[in-house]
Coordinates of C-alpha atoms in Angstrom, one line a residue:
Chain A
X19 CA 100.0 135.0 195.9
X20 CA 98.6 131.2 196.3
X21 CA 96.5 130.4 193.7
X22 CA 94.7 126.8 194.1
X23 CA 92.9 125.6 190.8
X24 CA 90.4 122.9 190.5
X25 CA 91.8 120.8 193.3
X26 CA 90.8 117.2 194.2
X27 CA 91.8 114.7 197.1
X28 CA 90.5 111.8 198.2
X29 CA 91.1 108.9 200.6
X30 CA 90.0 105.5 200.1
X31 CA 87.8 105.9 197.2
X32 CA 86.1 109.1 199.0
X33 CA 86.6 112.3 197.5
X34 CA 87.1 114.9 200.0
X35 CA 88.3 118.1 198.2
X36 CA 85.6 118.2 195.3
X37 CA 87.7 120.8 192.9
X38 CA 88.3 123.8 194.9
X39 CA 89.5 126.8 193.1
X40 CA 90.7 129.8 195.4
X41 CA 93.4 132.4 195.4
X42 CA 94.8 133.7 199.2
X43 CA 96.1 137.4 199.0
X44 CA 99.6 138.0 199.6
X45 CA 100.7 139.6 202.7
X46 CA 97.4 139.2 204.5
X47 CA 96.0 137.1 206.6
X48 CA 93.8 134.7 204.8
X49 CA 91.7 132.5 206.6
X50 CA 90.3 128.7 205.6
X51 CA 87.1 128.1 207.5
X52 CA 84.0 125.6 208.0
X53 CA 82.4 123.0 210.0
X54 CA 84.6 119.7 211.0
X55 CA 84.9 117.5 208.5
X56 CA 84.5 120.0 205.6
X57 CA 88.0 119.4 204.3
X58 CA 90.0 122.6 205.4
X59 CA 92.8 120.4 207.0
X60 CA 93.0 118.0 204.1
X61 CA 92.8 121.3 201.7
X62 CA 95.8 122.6 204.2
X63 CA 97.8 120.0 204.0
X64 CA 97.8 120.0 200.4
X65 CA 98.8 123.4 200.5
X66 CA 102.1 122.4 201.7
X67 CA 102.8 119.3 200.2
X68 CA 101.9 117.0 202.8
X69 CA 99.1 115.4 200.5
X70 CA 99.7 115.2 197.2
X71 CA 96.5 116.3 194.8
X72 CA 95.0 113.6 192.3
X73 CA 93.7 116.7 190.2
X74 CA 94.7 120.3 190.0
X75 CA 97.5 122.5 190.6
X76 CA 98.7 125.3 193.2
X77 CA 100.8 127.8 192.3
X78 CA 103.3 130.1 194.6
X79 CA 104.0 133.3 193.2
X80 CA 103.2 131.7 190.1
X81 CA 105.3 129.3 190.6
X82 CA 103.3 125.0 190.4
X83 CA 104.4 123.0 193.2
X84 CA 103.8 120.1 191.7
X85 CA 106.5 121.3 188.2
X86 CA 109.4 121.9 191.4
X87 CA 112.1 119.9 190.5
X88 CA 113.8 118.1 193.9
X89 CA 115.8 121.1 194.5
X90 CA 113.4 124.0 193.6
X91 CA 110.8 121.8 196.1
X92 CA 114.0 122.1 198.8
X93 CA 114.1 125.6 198.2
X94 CA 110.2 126.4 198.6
X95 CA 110.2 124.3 201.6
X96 CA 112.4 126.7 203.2
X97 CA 109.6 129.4 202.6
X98 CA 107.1 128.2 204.5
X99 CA 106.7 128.2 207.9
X100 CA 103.9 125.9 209.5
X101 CA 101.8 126.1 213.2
X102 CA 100.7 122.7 214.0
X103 CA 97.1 122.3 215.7
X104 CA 99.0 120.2 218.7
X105 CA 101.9 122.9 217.9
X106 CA 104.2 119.4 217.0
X107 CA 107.2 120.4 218.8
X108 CA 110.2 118.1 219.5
X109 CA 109.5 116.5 222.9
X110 CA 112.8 115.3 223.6
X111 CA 114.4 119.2 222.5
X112 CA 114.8 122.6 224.7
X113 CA 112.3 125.6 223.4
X114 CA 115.7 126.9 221.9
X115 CA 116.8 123.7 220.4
X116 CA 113.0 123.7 218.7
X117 CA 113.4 126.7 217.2
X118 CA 117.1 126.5 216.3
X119 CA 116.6 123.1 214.7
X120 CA 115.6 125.0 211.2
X121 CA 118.9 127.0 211.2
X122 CA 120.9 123.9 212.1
X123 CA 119.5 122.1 209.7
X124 CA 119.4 124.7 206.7
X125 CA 121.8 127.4 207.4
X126 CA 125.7 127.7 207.5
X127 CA 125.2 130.3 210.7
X128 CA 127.8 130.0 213.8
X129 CA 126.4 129.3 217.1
X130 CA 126.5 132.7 218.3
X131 CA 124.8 133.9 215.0
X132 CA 121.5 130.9 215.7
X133 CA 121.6 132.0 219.2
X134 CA 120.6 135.5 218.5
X135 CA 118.3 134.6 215.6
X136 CA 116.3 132.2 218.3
X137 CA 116.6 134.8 221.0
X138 CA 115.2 137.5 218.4
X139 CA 112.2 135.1 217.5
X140 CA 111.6 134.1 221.0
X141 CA 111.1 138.1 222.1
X142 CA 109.3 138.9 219.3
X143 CA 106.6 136.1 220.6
X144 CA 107.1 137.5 224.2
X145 CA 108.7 134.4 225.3
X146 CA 111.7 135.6 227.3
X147 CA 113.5 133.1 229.4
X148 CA 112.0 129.7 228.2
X149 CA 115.0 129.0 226.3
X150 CA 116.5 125.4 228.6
X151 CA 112.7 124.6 229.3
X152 CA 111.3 121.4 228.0
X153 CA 108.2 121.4 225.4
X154 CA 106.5 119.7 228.4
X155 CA 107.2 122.3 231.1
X156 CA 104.8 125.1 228.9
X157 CA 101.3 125.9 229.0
X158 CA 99.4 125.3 225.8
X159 CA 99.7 129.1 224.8
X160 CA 103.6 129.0 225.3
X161 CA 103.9 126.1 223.4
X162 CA 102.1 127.8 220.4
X163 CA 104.3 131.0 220.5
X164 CA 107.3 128.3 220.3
X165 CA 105.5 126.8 217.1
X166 CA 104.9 130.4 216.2
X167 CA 108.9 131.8 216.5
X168 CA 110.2 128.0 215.1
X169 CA 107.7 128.3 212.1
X170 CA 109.5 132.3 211.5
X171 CA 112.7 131.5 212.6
X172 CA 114.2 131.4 208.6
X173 CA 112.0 134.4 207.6
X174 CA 109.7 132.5 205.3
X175 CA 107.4 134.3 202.9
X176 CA 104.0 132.1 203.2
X177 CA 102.7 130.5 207.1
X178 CA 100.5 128.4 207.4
X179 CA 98.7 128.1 211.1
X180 CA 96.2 124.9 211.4
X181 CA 93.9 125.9 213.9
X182 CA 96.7 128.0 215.9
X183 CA 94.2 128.9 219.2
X184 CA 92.1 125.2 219.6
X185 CA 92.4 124.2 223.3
X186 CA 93.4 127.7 224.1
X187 CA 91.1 129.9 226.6
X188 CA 89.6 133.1 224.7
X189 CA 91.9 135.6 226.1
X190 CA 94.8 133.8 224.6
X191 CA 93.3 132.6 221.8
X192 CA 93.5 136.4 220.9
X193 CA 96.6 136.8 222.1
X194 CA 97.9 133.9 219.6
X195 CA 95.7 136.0 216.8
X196 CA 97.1 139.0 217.0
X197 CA 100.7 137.7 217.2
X198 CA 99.9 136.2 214.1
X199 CA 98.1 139.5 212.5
X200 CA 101.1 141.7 213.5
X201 CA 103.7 138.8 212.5
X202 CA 101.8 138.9 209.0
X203 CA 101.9 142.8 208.8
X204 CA 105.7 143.0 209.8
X205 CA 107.2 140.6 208.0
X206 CA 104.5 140.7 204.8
X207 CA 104.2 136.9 205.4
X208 CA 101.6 135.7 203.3
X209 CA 99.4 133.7 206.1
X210 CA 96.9 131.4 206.0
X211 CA 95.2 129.6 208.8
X212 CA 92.8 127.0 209.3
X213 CA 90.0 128.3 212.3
X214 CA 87.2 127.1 213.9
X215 CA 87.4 130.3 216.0
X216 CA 84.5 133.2 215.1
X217 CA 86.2 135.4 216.9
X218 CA 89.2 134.8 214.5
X219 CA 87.2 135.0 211.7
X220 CA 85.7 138.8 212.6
X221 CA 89.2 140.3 214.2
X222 CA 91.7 139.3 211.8
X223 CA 90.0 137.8 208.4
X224 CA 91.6 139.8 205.8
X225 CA 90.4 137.1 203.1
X226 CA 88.5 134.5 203.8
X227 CA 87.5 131.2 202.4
X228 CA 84.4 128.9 203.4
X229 CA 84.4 125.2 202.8
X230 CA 81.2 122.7 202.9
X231 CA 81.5 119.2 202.1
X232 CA 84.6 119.6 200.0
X233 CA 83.9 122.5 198.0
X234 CA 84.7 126.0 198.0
X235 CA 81.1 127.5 199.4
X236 CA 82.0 131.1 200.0
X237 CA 85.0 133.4 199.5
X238 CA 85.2 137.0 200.7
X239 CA 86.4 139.3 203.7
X240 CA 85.3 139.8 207.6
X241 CA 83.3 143.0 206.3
X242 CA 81.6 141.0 203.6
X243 CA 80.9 138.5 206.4
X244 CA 78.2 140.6 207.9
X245 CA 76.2 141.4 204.9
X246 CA 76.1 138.4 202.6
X247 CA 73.1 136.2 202.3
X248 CA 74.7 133.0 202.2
X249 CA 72.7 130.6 203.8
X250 CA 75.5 128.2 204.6
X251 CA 77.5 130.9 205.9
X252 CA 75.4 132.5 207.9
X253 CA 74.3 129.1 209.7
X254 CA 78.0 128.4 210.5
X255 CA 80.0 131.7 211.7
X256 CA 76.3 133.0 213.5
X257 CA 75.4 129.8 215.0
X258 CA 75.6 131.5 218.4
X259 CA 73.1 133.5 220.0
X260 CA 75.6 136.0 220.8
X261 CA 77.0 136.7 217.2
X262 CA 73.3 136.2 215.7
X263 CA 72.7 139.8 218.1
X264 CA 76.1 141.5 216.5
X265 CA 75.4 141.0 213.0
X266 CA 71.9 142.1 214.0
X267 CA 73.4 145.1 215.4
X268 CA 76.1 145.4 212.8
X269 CA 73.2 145.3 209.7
X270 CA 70.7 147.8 211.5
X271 CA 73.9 150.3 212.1
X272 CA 74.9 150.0 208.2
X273 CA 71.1 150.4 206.9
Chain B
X20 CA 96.1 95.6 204.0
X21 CA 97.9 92.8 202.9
X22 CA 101.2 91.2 203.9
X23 CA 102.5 91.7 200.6
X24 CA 101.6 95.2 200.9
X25 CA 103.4 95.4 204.2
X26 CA 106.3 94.2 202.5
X27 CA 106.5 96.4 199.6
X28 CA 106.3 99.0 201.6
X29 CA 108.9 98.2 204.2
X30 CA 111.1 97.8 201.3
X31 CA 110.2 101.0 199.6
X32 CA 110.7 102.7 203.1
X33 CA 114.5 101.1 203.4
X34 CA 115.0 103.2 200.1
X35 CA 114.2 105.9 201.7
X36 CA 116.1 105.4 204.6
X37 CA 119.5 104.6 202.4
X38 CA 119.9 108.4 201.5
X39 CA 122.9 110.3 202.2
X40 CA 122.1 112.5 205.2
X41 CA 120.9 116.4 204.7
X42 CA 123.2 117.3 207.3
X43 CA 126.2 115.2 208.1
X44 CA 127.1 116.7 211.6
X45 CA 123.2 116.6 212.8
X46 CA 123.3 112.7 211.6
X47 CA 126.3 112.2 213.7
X48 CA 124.8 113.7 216.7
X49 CA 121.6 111.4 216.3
X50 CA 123.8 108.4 215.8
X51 CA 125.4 109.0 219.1
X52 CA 122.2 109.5 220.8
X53 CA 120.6 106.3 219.4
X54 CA 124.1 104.2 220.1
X55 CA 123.4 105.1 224.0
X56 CA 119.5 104.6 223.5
X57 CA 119.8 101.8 222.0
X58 CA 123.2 100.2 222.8
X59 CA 124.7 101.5 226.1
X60 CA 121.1 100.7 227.5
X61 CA 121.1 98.1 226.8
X62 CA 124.5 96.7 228.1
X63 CA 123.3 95.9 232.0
X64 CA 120.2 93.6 230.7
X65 CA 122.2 91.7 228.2
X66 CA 125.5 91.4 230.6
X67 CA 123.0 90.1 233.6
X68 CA 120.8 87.8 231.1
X69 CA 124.3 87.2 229.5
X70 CA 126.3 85.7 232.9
X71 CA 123.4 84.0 234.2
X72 CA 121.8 82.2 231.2
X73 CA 125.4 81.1 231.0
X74 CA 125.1 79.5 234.1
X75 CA 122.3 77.5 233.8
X76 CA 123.5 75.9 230.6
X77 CA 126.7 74.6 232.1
X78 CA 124.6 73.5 235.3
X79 CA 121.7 71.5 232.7
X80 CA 124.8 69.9 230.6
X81 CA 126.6 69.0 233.8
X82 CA 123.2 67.6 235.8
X83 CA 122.0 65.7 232.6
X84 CA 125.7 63.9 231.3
X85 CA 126.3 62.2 234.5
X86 CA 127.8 59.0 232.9
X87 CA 131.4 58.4 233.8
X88 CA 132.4 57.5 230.2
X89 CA 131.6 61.2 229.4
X90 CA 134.2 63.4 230.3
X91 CA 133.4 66.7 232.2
X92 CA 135.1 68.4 229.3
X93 CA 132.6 68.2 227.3
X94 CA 130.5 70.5 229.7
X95 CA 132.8 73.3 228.8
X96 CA 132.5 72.0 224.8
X97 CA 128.5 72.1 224.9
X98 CA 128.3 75.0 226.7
X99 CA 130.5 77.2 224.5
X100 CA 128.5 75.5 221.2
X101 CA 125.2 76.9 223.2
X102 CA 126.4 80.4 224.1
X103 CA 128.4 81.2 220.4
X104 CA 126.1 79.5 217.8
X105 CA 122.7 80.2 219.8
X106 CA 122.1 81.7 223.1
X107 CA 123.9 84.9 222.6
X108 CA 123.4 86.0 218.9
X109 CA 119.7 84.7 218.8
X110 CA 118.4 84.6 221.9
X111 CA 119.9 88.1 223.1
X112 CA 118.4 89.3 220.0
X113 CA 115.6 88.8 220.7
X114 CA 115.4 90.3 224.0
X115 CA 116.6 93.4 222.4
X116 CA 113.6 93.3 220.0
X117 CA 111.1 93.3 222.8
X118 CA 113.8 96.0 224.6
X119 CA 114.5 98.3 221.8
X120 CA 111.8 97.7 219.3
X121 CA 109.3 98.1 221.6
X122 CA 111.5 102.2 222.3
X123 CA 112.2 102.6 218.7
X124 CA 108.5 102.1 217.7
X125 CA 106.7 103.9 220.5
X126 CA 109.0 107.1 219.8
X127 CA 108.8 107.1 216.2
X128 CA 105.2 106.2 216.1
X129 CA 104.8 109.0 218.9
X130 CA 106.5 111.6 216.8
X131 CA 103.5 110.7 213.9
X132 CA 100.4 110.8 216.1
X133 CA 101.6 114.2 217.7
X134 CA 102.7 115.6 214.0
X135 CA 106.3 115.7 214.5
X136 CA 107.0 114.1 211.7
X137 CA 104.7 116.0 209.7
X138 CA 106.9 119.0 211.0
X139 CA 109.8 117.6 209.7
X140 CA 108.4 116.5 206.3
X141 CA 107.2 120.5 205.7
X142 CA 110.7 121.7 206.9
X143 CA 112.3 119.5 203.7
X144 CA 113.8 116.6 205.9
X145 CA 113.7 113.2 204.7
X146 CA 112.4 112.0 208.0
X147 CA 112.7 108.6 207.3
X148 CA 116.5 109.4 206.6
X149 CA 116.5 111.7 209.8
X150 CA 114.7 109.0 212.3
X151 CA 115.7 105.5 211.3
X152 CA 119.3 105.5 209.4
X153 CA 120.8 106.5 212.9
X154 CA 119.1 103.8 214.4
X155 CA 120.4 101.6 211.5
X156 CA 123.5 102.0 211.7
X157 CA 123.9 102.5 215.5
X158 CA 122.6 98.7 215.6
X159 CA 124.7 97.7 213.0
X160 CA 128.0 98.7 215.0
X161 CA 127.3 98.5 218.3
X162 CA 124.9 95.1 218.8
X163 CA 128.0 92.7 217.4
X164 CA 130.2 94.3 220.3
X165 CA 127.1 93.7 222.5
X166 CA 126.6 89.8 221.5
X167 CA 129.9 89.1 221.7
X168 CA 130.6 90.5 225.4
X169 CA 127.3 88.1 225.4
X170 CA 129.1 85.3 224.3
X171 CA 131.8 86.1 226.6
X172 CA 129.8 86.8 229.8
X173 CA 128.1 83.6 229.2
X174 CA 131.0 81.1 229.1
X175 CA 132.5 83.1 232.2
X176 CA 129.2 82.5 234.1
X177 CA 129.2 78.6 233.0
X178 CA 132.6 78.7 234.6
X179 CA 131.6 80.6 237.6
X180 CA 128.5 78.2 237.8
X181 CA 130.9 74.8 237.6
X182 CA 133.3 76.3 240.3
X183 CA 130.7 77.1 242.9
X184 CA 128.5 74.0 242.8
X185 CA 131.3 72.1 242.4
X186 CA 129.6 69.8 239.8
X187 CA 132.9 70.1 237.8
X188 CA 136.2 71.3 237.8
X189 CA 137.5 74.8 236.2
X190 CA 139.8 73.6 234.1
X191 CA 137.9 70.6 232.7
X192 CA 135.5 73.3 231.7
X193 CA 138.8 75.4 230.2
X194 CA 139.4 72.1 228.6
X195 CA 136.1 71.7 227.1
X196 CA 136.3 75.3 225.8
X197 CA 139.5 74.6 224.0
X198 CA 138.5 71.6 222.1
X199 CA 137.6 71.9 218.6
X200 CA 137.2 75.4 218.4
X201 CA 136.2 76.4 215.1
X202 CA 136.7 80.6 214.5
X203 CA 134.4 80.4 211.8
X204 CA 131.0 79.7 214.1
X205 CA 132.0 83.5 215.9
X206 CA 132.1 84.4 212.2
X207 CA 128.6 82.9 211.7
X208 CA 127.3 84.0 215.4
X209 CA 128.9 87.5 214.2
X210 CA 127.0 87.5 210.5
X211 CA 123.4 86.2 212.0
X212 CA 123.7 89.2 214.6
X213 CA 124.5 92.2 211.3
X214 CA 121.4 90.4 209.9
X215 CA 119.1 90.7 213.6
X216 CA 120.4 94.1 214.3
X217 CA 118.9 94.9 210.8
X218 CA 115.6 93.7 211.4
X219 CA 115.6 95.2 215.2
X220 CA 116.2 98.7 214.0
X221 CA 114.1 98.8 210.7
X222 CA 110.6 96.8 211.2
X223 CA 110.2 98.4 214.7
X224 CA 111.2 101.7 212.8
X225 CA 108.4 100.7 210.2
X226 CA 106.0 99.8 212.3
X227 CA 105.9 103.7 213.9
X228 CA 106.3 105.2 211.4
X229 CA 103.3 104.2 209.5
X230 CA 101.2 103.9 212.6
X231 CA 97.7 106.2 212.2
X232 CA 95.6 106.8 215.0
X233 CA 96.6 107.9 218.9
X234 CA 98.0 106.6 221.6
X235 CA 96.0 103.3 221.7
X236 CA 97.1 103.2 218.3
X237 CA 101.1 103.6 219.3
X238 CA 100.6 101.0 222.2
X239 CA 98.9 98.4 219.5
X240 CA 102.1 99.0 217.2
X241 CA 104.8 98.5 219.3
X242 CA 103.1 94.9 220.5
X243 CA 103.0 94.2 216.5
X244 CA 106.6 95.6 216.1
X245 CA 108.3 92.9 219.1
X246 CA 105.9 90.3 217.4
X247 CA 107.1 90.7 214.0
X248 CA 110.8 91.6 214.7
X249 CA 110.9 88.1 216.5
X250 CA 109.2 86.3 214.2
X251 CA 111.7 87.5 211.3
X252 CA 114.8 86.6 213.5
X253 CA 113.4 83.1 214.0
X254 CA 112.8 82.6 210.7
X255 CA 115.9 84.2 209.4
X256 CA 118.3 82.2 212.6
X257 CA 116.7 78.9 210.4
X258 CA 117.3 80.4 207.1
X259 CA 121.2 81.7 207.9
X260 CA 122.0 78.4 209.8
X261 CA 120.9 76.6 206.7
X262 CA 123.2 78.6 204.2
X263 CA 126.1 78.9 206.3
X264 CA 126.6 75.9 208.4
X265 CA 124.9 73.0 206.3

């Protein structure tokens, strides 16, 4: 389990994480949402060490990231995995090198031993035969499922996804959602991702955590997103005419 | 920010870079990447510059000592004094800072805009180890190989330069290269291009690194990067010719 207490970041003199406290459920799919600028990135990215908090601690499996000595932080690196929003592979590297690069750099595997590993990963994000192509040669979609099987490739226990299906059209945006979902469920990865995407937030919200203007707003699942009477929350994920008629639908049904 | 803050953080990024590497097989793989990105690539400009810059400074001594009490030896003499103490450690130099730094700081600040760095920084890699001691220490061995072929391309194309204009003779210019030769000024060229191969590979280095923003961003840095790397090898040329040759 991830277990954030009373966590502050600023830049610049201006605080953008305001003390959030939030736990993410292990094994699940645990999503971060809220409107641009609410701090979700800045909150992720201090989730896995990229920004070091001014106040508060986070704990993995009970374990404070900020106590890790050198080599205990070396070692929980290894666990996590991480989707970039622009997915952040190696331009100048092969799809296989990009997902290989991990094992070369962390593991004492043969060749032969990597080259199944990456082949494993690459099939188990349906990308067969994409191996010699160039990060440039994909679509967008390809390019995340090579984020995807580079971010897996050493089995980690937690992934984290920063908006994993922006720029992506909606049919593959679900694609890139569910591959995630049954990633999570298969490998009891504890996953949390940072969305924009409603459609995200209803399919495959096991917990979910609402920011506004640096603080923790909201916290529940994508059943209790229906019903609740949160103002805040109900402006933001039903802002569209669309969703406004399914929760309609969805409270009239459960009356 | 400030300069000083500039500074102290260059220097607190070359402590960073001075680590042993995480993986030394996957450093030496970089470093022989980045000794044909930055070296072998730069072999054809430097030989071409090299030859013909030679050329003109034996043509410009020979055209401006025209009095018959000076002897065309001493063509051969100023020319070889040009290419080894100046024109082939410093002014080469600084052709590679506009060549490479321009490269080093573009990729690297490239690799921050689009998160690759960030993607190397969640895997556990020092990727200031990972990105810029290769480039280090590429620099460091290959660019004194590079200026000295300089050096030597240079006096050969003075030599070409005397023989085809017929200005003066090929072995008054042999002569001329003879006289007074001192081995410690290749010692000095040698030293001053260890210290410019430094600064070529580590402010460029800097300078993407800590770039924020996009690509207008990137472009912006690698114009600061050839300005400030040429700036620090004037000022440094001055600064080693003044402890080691005064």
């Amino acid at each position: 389990m991830i277990e954030v207490k009373n966590l502050h970041k600023g830049f610049g003199g201006v605080e953008v994480l305001k003390g959030i406290s939030a736990t993410f459920l292990p094994g699940k799919t645990n999503l971060i949402i809220g409107q641009s600028g609410s701090g979700k990135t800045v909150f992720l990215k201090s989730l896995i060490g990229l920004h070091i908090p001014e106040q508060g601690t986070i704990s993995f499996d009970g374990k404070v990231n900020t106590n890790f000595t050198e080599e205990e932080r070396q070692q929980w690196r290894q666990e996590i995995g991480m989707v970039f929003q622009g997915s952040a592979l190696f331009d100048s590297q092969t799809v296989e090198d990009n997902v290989m690069f991990p094992l070369k750099m962390f593991t004492k595997k043969t060749k032969s031993e990597m080259l199944d590993r990456v082949n494993f990963v690459l099939n188990r994000v349906n990308l067969e035969n994409s191996n010699k192509k160039l990060p440039a040669e994909l679509s967008g979609g390809m390019q995340k499922r090579v984020a995807i099987a580079r971010a897996i490739v050493m089995n980690p226990k937690y992934l984290f996804c920063d908006e994993p299906n922006s720029g992506l059209d909606p049919q593959t945006a679900i694609v890139i959602d569910n591959l995630v979902q049954e990633i999570t469920e298969e490998y009891k990865i504890t996953t949390v991702i940072n969305t924009h995407d409603m459609n995200s937030v209803i399919e495959i919200g096991e917990k979910i955590v609402f920011l506004r203007k640096g603080i923790k707003e909201w916290e529940g699942s994508s059943e209790n997103i229906f019903s609740t009477d949160n103002e805040a929350v109900v402006d933001f994920v039903y802002s569209s005419n669309l969703l406004k008629k399914v929760r309609e639908v969805y409270l009239n049904e459960t009356k | 920010m400030t300069y000083i803050e500039h500074v102290g953080k260059y220097f607190m990024m070359l402590g960073r870079v001075f680590r042993k590497p995480q993986k030394p097989r996957i450093f030496y793989q970089a470093l022989m990447k980045e000794v044909d990105d930055l070296g072998l690539k730069s072999l054809g400009i430097i030989m071409f510059i090299s030859f013909f810059i030679g050329g003109v400074i034996a043509l410009q001594t020979a055209l401006n000592l025209d009095s018959p009490f000076i002897p065309d030896s001493l063509i051969g003499f100023a020319a070889k004094r040009s290419i080894i103490l100046e024109f082939a450690p410093t002014f080469c130099s600084i052709i590679l800072a506009g060549k490479v730094g321009s490269y080093i700081t573009s990729s690297i600040g490239t690799m921050r805009v689009t998160e690759q760095i960030d993607a190397l920084d969640v895997m556990g890699i020092n990727s200031i180890n990972f990105l810029v001691l290769p480039k280090v220490i590429a620099a460091l061995f290959f660019y004194p190989f590079l200026i000295a072929l300089a050096m030597a391309l240079g006096i050969f194309g003075g030599w070409v330069a005397g023989v085809l204009s017929g200005l003066f003779a090929g072995t008054d210019y042999i002569t001329g290269l003879q006289t007074d030769f001192k081995p410690f000024l290749i010692v000095y060229a040698l030293i001053k291009t260890l210290v410019f191969s430094f600064l070529i590979a580590t402010v460029p280095s800097y300078h993407g690194y800590y770039v924020k923003g996009g690509s207008i961003a990137v472009g912006r840095a690698s114009t600061q990067s050839v300005v400030w790397t040429t700036i620090l090898i004037v000022v440094a040329n001055y600064i080693l010719t003044q402890l080691l040759l005064t």
